mmCIF file of C-alpha atoms in Angstrom:
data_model
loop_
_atom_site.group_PDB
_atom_site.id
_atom_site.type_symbol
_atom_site.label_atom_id
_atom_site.label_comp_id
_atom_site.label_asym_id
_atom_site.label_seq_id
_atom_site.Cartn_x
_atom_site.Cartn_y
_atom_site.Cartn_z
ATOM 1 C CA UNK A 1 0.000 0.000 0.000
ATOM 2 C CA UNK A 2 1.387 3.296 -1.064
ATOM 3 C CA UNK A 3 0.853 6.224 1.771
ATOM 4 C CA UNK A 4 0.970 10.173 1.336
ATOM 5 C CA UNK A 5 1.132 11.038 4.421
ATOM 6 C CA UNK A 6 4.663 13.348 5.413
ATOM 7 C CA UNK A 7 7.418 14.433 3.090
ATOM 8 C CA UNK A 8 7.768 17.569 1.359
ATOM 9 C CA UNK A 9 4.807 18.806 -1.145
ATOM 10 C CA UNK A 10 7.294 17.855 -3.909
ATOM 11 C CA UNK A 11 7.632 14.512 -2.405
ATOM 12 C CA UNK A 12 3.889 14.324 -2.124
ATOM 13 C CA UNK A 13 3.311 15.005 -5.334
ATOM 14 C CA UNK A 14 5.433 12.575 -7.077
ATOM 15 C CA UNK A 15 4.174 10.017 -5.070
ATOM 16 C CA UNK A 16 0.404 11.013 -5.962
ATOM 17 C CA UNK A 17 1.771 10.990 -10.102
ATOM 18 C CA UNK A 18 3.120 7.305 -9.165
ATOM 19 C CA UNK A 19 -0.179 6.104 -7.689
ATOM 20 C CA UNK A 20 -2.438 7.694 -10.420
ATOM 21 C CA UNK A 21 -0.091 5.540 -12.967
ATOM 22 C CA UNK A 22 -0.740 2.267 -11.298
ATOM 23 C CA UNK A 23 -4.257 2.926 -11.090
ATOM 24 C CA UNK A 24 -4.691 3.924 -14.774
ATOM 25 C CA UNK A 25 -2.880 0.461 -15.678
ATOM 26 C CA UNK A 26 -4.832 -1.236 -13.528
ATOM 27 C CA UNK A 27 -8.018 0.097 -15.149
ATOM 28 C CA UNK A 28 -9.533 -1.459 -18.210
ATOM 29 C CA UNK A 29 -9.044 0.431 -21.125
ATOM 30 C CA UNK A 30 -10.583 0.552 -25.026
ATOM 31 C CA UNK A 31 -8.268 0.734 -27.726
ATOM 32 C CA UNK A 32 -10.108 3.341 -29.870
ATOM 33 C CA UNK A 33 -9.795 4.862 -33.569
ATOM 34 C CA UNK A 34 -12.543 7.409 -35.395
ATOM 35 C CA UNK A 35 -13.684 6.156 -38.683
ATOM 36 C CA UNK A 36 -15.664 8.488 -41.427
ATOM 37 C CA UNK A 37 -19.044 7.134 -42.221
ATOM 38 C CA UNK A 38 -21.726 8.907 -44.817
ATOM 39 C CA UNK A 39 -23.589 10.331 -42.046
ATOM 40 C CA UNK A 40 -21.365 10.526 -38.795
ATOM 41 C CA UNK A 41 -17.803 10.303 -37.325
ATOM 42 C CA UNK A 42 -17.361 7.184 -35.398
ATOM 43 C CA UNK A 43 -15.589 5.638 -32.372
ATOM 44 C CA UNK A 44 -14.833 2.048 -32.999
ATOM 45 C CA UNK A 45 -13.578 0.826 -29.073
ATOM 46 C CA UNK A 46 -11.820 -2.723 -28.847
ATOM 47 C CA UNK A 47 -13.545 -4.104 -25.095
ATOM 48 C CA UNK A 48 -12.426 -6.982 -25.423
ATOM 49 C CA UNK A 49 -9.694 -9.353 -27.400
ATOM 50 C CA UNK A 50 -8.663 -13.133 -27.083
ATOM 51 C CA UNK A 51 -11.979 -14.696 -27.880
ATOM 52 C CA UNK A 52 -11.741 -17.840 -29.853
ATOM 53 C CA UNK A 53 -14.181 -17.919 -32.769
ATOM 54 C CA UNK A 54 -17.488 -15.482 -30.642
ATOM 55 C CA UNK A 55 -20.874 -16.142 -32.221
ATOM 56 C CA UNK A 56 -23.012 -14.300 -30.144
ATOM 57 C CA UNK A 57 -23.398 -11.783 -27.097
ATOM 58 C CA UNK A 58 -26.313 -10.537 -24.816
ATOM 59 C CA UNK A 59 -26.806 -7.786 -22.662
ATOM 60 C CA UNK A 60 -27.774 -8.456 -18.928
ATOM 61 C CA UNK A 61 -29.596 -5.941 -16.617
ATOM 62 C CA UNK A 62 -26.570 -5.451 -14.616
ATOM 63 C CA UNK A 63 -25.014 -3.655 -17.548
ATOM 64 C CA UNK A 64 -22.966 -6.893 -18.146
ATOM 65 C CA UNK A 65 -22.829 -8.989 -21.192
ATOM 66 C CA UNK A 66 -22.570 -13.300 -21.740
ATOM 67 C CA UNK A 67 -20.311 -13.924 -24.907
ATOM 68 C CA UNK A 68 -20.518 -17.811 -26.727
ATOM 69 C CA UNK A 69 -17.674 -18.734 -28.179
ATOM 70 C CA UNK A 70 -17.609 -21.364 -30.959
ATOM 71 C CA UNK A 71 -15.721 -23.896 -29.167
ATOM 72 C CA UNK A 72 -18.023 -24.444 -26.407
ATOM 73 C CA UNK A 73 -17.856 -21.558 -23.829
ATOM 74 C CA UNK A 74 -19.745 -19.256 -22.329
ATOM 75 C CA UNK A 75 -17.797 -15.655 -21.276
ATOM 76 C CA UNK A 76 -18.693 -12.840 -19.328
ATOM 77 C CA UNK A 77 -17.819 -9.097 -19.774
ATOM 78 C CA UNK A 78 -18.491 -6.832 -16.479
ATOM 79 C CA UNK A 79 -16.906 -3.654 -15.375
ATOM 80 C CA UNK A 80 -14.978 -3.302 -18.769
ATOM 81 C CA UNK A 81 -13.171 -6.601 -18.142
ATOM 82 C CA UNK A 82 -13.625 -10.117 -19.915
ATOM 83 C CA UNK A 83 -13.290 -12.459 -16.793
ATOM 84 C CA UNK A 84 -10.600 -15.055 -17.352
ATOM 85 C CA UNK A 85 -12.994 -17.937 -16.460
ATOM 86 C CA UNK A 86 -15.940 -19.148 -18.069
ATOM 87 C CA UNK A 87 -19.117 -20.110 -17.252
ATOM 88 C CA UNK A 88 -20.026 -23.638 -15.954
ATOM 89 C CA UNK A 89 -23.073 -25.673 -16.865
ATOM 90 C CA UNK A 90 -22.841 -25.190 -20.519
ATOM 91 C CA UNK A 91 -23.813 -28.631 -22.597
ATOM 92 C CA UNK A 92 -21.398 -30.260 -24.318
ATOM 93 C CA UNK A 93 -21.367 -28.916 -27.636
ATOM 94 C CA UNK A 94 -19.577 -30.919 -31.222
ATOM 95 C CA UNK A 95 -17.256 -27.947 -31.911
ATOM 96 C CA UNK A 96 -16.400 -29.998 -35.417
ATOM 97 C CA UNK A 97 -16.607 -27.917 -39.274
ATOM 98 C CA UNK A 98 -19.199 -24.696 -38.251
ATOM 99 C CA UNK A 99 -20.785 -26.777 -35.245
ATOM 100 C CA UNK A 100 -20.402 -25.695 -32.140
ATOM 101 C CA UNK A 101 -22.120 -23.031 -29.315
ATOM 102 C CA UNK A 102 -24.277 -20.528 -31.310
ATOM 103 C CA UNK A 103 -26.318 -18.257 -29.929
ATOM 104 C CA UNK A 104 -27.511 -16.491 -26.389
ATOM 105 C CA UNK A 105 -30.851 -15.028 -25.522
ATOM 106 C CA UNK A 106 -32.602 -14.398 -22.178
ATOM 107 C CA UNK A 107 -35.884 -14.759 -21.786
ATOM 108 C CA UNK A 108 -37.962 -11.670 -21.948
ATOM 109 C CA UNK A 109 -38.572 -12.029 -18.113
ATOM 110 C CA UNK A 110 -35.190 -13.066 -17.565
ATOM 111 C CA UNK A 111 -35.014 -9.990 -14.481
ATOM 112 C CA UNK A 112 -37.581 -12.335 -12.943
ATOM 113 C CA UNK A 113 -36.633 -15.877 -13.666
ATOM 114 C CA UNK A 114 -33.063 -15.835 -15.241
ATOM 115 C CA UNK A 115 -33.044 -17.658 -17.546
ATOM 116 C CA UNK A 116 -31.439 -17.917 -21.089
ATOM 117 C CA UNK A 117 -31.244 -20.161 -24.217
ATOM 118 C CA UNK A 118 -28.544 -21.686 -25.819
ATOM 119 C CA UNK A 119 -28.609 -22.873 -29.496
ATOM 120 C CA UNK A 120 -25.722 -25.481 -29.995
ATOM 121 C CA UNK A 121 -24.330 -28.277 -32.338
ATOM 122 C CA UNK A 122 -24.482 -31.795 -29.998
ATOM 123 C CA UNK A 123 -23.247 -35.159 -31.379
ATOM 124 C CA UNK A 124 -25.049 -38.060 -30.846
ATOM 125 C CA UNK A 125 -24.009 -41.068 -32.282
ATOM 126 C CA UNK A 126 -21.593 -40.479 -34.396
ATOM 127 C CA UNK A 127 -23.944 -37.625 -36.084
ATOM 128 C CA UNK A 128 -25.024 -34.088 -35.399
ATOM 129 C CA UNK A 129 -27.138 -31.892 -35.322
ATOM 130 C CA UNK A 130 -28.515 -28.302 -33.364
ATOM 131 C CA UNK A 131 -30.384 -28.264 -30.120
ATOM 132 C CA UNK A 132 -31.936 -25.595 -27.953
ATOM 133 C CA UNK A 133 -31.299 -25.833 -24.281
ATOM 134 C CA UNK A 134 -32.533 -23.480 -21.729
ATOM 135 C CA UNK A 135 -31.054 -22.971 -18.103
ATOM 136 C CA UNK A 136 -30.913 -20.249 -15.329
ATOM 137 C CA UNK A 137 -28.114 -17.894 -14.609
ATOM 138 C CA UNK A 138 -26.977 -17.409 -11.083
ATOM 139 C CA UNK A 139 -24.084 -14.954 -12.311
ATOM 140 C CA UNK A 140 -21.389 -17.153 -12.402
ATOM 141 C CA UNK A 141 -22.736 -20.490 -13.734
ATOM 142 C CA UNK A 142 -25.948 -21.873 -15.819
ATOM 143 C CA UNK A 143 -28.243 -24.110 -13.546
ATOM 144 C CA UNK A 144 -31.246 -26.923 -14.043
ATOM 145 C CA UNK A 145 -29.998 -27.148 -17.846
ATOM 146 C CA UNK A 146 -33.091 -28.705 -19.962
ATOM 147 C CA UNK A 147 -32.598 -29.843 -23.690
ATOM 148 C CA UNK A 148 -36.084 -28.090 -24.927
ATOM 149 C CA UNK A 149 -35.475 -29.334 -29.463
ATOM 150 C CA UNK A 150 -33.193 -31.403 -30.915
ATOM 151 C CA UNK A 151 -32.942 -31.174 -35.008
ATOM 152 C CA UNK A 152 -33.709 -34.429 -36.305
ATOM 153 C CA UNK A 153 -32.805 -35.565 -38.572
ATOM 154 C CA UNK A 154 -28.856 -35.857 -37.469
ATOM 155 C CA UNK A 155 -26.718 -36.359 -40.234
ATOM 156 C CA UNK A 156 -22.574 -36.476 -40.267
ATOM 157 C CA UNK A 157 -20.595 -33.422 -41.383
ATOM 158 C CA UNK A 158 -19.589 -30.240 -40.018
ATOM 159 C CA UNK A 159 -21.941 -27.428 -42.556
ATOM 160 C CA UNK A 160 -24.715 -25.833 -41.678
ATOM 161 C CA UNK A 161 -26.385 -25.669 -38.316
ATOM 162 C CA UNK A 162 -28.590 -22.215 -38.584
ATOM 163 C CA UNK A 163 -28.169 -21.566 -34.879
ATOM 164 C CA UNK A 164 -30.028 -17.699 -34.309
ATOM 165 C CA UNK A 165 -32.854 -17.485 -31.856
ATOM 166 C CA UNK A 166 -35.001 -14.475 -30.792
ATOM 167 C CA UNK A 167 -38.516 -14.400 -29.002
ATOM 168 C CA UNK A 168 -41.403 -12.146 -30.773
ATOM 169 C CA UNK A 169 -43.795 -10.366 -28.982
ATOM 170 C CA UNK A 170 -45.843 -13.171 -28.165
ATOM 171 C CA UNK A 171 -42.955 -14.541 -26.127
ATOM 172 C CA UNK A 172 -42.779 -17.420 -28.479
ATOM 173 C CA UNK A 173 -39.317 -18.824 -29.611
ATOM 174 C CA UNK A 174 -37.722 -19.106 -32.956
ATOM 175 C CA UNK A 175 -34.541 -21.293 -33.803
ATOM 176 C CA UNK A 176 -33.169 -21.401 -37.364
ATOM 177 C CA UNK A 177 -31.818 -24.442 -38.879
ATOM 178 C CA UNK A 178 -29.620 -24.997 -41.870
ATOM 179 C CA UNK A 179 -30.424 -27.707 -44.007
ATOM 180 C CA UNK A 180 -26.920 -29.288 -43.285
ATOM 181 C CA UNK A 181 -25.279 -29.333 -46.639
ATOM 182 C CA UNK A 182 -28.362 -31.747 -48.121
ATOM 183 C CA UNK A 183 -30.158 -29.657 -50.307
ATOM 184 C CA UNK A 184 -33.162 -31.853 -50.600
ATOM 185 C CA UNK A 185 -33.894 -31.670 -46.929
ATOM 186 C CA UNK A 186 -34.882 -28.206 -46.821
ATOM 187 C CA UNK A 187 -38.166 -28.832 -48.900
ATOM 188 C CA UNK A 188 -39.036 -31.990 -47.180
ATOM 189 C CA UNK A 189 -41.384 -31.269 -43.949
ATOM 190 C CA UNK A 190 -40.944 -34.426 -42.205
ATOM 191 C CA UNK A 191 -37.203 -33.387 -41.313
ATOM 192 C CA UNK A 192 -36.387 -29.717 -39.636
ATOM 193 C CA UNK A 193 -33.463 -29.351 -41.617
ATOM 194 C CA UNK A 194 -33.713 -25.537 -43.874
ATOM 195 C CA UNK A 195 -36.271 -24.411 -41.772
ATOM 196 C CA UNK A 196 -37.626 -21.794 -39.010
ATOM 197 C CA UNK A 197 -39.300 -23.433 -35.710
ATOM 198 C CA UNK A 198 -41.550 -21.890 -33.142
ATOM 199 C CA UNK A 199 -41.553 -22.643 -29.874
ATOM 200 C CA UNK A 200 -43.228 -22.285 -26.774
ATOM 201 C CA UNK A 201 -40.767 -20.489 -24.003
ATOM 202 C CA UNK A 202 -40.815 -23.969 -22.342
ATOM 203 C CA UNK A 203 -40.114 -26.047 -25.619
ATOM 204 C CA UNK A 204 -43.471 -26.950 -26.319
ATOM 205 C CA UNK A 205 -45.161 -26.650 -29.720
ATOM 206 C CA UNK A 206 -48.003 -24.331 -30.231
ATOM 207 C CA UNK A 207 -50.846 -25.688 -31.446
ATOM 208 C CA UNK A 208 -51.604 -23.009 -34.212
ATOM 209 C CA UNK A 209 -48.014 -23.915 -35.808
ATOM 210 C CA UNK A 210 -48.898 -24.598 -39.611
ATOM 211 C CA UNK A 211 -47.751 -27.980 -39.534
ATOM 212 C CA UNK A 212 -48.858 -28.956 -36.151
ATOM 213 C CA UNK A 213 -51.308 -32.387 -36.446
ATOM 214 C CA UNK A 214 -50.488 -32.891 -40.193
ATOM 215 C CA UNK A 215 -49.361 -36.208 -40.716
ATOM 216 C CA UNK A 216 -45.547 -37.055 -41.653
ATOM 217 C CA UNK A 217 -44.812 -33.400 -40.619
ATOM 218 C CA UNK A 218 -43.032 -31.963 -38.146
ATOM 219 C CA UNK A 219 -44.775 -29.620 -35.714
ATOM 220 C CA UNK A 220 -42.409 -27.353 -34.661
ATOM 221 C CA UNK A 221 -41.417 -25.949 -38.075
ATOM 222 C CA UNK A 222 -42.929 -22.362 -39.023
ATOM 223 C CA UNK A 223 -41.172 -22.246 -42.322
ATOM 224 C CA UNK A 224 -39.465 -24.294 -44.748
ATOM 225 C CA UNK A 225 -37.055 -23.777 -48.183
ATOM 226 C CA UNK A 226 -34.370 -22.199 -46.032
ATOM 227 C CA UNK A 227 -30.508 -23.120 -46.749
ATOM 228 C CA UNK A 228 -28.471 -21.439 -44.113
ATOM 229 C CA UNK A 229 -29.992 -18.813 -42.047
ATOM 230 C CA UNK A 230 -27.759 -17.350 -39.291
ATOM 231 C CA UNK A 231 -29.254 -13.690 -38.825
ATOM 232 C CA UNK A 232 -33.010 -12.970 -37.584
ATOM 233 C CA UNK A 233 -34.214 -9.919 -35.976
ATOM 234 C CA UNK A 234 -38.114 -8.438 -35.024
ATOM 235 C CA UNK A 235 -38.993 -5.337 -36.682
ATOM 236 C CA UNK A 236 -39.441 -2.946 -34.907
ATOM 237 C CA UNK A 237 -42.717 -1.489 -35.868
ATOM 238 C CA UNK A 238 -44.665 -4.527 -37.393
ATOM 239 C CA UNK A 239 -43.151 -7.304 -34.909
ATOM 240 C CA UNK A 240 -42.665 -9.618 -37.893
ATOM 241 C CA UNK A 241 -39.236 -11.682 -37.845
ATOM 242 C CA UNK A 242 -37.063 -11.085 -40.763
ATOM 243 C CA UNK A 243 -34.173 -13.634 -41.320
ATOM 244 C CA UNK A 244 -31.093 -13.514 -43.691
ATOM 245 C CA UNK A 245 -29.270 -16.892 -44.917
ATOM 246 C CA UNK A 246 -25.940 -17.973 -46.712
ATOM 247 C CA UNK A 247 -26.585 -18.490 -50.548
ATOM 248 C CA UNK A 248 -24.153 -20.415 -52.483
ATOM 249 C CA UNK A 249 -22.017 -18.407 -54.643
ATOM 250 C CA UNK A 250 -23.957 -15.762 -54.610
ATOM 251 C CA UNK A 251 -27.628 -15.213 -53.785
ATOM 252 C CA UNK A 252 -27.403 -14.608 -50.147
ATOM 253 C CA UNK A 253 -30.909 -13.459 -48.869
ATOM 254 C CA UNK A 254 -32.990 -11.626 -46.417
ATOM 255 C CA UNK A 255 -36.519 -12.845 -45.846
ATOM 256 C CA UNK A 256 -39.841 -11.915 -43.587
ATOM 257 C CA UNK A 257 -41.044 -14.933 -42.067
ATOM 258 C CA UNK A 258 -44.737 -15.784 -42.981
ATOM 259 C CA UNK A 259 -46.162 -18.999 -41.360
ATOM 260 C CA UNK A 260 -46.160 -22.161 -43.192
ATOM 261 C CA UNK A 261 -44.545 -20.500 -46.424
ATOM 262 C CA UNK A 262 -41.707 -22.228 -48.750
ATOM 263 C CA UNK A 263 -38.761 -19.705 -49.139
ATOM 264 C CA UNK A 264 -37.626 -21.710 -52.106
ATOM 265 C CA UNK A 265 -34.413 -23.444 -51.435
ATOM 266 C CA UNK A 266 -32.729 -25.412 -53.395
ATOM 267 C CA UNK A 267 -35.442 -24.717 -56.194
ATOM 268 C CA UNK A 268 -35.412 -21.203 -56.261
ATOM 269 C CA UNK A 269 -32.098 -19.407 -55.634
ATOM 270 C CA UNK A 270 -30.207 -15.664 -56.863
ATOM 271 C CA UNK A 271 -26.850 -17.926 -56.306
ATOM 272 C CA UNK A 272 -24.708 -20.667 -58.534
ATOM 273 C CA UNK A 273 -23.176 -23.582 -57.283
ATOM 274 C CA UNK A 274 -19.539 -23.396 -56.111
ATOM 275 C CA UNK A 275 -18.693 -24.862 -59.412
ATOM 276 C CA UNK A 276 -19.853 -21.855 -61.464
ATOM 277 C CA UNK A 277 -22.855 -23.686 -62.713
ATOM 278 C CA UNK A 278 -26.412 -22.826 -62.189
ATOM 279 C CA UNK A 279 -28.640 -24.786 -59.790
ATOM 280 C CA UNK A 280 -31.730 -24.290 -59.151
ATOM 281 C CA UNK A 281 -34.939 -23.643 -61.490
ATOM 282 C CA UNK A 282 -34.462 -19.834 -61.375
ATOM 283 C CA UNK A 283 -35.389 -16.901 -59.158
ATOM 284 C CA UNK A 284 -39.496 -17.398 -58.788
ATOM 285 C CA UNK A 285 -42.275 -20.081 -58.726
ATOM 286 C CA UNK A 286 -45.557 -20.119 -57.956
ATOM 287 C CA UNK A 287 -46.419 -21.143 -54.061
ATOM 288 C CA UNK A 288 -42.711 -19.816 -53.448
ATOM 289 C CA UNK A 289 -41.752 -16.687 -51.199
ATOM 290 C CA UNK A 290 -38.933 -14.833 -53.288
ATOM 291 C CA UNK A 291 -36.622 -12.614 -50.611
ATOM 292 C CA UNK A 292 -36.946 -9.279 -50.322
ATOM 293 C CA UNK A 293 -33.326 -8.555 -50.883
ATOM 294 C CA UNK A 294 -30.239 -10.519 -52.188
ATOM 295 C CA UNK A 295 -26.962 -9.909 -51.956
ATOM 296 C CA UNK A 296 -24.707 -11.099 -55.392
ATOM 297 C CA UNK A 297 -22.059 -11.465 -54.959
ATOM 298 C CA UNK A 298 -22.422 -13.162 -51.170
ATOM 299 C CA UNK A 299 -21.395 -11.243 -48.131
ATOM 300 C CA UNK A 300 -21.536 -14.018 -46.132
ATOM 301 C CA UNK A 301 -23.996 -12.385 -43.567
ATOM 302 C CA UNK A 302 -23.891 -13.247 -39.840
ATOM 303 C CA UNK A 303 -25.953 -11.197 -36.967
ATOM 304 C CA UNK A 304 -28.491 -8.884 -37.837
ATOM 305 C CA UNK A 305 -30.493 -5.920 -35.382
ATOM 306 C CA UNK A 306 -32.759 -3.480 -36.301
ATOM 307 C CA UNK A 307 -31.349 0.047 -35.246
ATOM 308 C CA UNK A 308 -33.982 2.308 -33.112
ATOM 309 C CA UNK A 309 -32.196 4.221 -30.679
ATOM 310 C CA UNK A 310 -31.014 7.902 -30.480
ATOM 311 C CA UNK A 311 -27.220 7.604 -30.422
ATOM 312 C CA UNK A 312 -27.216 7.509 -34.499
ATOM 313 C CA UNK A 313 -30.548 8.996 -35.253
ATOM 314 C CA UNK A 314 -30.142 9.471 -38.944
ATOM 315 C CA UNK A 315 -29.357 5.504 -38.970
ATOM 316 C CA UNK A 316 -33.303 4.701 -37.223
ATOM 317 C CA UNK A 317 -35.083 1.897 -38.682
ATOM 318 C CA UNK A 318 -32.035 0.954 -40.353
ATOM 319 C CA UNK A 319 -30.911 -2.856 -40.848
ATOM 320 C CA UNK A 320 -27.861 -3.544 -39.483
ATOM 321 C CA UNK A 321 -25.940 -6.825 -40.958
ATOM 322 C CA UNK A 322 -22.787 -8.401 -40.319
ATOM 323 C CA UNK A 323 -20.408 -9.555 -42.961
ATOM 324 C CA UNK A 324 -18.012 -12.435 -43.089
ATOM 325 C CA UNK A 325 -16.515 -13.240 -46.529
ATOM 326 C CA UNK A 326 -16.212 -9.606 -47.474
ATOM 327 C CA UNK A 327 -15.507 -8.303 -43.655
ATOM 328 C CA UNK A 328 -17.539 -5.585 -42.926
ATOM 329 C CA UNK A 329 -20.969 -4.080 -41.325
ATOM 330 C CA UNK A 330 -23.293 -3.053 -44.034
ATOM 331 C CA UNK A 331 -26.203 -0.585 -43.384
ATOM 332 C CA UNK A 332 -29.632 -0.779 -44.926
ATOM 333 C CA UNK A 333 -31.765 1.616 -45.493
ATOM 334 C CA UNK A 334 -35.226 0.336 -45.597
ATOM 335 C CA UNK A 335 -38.528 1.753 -47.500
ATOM 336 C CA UNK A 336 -40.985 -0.481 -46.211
ATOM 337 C CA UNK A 337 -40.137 -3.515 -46.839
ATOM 338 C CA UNK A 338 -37.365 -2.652 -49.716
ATOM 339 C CA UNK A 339 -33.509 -1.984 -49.298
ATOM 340 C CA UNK A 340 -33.601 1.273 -50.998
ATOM 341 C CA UNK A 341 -29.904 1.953 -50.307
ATOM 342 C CA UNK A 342 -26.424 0.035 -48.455
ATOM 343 C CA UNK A 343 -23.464 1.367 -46.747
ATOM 344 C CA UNK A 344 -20.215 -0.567 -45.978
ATOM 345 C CA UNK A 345 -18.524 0.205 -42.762
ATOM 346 C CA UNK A 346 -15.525 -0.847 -40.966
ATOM 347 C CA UNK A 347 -13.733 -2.324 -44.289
ATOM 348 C CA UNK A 348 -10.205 -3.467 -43.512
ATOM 349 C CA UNK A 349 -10.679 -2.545 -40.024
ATOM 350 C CA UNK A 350 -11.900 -5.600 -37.985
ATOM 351 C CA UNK A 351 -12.318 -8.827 -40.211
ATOM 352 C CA UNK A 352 -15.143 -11.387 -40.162
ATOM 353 C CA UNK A 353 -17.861 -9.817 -38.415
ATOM 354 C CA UNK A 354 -19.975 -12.618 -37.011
ATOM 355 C CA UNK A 355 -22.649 -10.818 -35.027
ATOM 356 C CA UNK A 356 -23.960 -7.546 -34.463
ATOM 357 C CA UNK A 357 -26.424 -5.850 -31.789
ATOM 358 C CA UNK A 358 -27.657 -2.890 -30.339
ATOM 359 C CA UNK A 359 -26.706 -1.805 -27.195
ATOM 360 C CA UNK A 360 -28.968 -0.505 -24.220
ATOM 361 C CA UNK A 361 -26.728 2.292 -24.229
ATOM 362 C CA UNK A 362 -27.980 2.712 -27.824
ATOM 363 C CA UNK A 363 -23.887 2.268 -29.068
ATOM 364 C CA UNK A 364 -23.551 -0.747 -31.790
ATOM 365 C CA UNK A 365 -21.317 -3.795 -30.654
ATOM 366 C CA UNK A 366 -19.791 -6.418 -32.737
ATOM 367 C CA UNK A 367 -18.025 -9.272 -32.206
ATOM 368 C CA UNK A 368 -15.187 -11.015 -35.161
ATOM 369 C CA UNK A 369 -15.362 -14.742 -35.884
ATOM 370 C CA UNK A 370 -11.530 -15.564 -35.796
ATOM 371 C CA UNK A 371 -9.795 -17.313 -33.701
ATOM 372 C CA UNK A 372 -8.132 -14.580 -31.528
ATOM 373 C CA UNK A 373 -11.796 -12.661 -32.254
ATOM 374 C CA UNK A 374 -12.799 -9.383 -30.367
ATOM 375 C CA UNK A 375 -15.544 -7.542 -28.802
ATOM 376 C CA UNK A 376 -15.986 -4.044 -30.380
ATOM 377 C CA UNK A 377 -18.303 -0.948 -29.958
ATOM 378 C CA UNK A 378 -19.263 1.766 -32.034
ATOM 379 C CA UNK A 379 -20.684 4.882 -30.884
ATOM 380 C CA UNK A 380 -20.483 8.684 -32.326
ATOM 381 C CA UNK A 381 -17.164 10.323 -32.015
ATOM 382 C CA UNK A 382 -18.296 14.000 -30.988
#
């Protein structure tokens, strides 16, 4: 313990320089640079580095946030500090190809009954799939974990899991599911693969589902004809859930979900195969829900929020969408339901940006999929 006490005022003042020194390195401190947008001069702030592969963060009450990372762990960030140890009680997850721990979300009376959800690839048998678990948060570990969905069917290889959750207004649950690298699964009902479920908060399956009580279906699924869908967000005004997925080469989309439609895949598709060729039957069919936007060549998109806060108020009701191939944040401006014009930020500046979110402090934060990834924040420079 330093003391102050005595000396000369000289003395006492060097010794009060020392002390505020130790106590600034002791204190956690974002890296920071300003970057030039269209409309405003931003602060991009590095909280946090050293994440392996993060796929998702939420906020908690206590001004906190939880942070997945790929591999199977569960991080917290509180005071400005990533703690060094993570969670307990997290399933074992198949961290194998893209599989792994996906995404976070607490209930919407989580101040109440803490608990959150955890989308997740598990192996079983040699094969894999994702789940949806749900457990309670004590602050330092998850408790009374309960497996609420497993994916079936479970298939080998690594592609492909979907993974997003959020709850609509309703306080039912959606989980997207990638159709695991099989094509054909995504337009076949009696298998979840390439589709949207809805949930009940405590895994059940609502009765007014669209295939709920038909036979050979599956009663959890809301939509079908999806390939890849890892962003999915409510709108703001209307409530409705809009989703983007991975196209092939090419062809990445962003759909509203509608219940009990076919959004088309692998029929319908803006994308080629890897190969060059086409695939597909072309861009629209009859009894088929063409996106409202498509991205050609792919951006690879990952996270996706709605922006409606006052921090950036000439971004409100913007779409905000994360970027992996071509590594950046891209900014839609929205008429209705049409992207009416896109901005690229943070080019060359962070890397594979595999989720974004708003803030309750109304800031943007954004975490890179890499394998020393980071958490970042965004708010207005001034």
């Amino acid at each position: 313990m330093l003391h102050l006490s005595g000396g000369s005022g000289a003395g006492r003042t060097g010794w009060l320089i020392v002390l505020l020194a130790v106590v600034a390195l002791a204190m956690p401190a974002a890296a920071e640079e300003v970057i030039r947008s269209e409309k405003y001069e931003l602060r991009l702030e590095t909280l946090a580095q050293g994440l392996e592969h993060p796929w998702s963060l939420a906020f908690l009450p206590d001004g906190g946030l939880l942070i997945t990372e790929r591999p199977g762990r569960l991080r917290l960030w509180r005071h400005g500090v990533l703690q060094p140890e993570p969670i307990s009680g997290v399933p074992t997850v198949a961290a194998y190809g893209q599989g792994g721990l996906f995404d976070v979300v607490l209930h919407p009376r989580f101040a109440d009954n803490r608990r959150l959800y955890l989308a997740y690839a598990a192996e079983r048998n040699g094969t894999m799939n994702t789940e949806l678990a749900m457990a309670e948060f004590d602050g330092s570990r998850l408790l009374n974990l309960r497996v609420l969905f497993r994916a079936e069917p479970k298939v080998s290889g690594g592609h492909h899991f979907g993974g997003r959750i959020v709850f609509d207004r309703e306080g039912y649950i959606y989980l997207t599911l990638g159709e695991r690298g099989r094509d054909e699964l995504a337009q076949d009902p009696s298998n979840h693969a390439g589709s949207v479920v809805r949930l009940r908060d405590d895994g059940s399956v609502p009765p007014d589902n669209p295939w709920f009580g038909r036979a050979g279906a599956r009663p959890e699924l809301f939509t079908i004809g999806h390939r890849n869908p890892q962003g999915m967000a409510l709108h703001p005004d209307t409530g409705a859930v809009w989703i983007h997925e991975h196209g092939p080469r090419g062809g990445d989309e962003i759909n509203i979900l509608k219940a009990g439609r076919n959004y088309g895949w692998p029929v319908l598709t803006f994308g080629r195969a890897y190969s060059g060729l086409p695939m597909g039957e072309g861009t629209h069919r009859e009894g088929m829900e063409p996106p409202i936007h498509h991205w050609t060549p792919s951006i690879a998109p990952s996270g996706m929020a709605f922006y409606t806060a006052d921090a950036f108020p000439g971004w409100r009701d913007n779409l905000l969408v994360g970027a992996l191939v071509l590594e950046h944040l891209a900014r839609l401006e929205l008429d209705g339901k049409r992207v009416v014009r896109q901005e690229r930020l943070l080019e060359g500046k962070v890397g594979r940006i595999r989720d974004v979110r708003q803030g309750p402090d109304g800031f943007i934060y954004l975490l890179t999929d890499h394998r020393n990834g980071a958490l970042y924040r965004l708010r207005p420079a001034f």
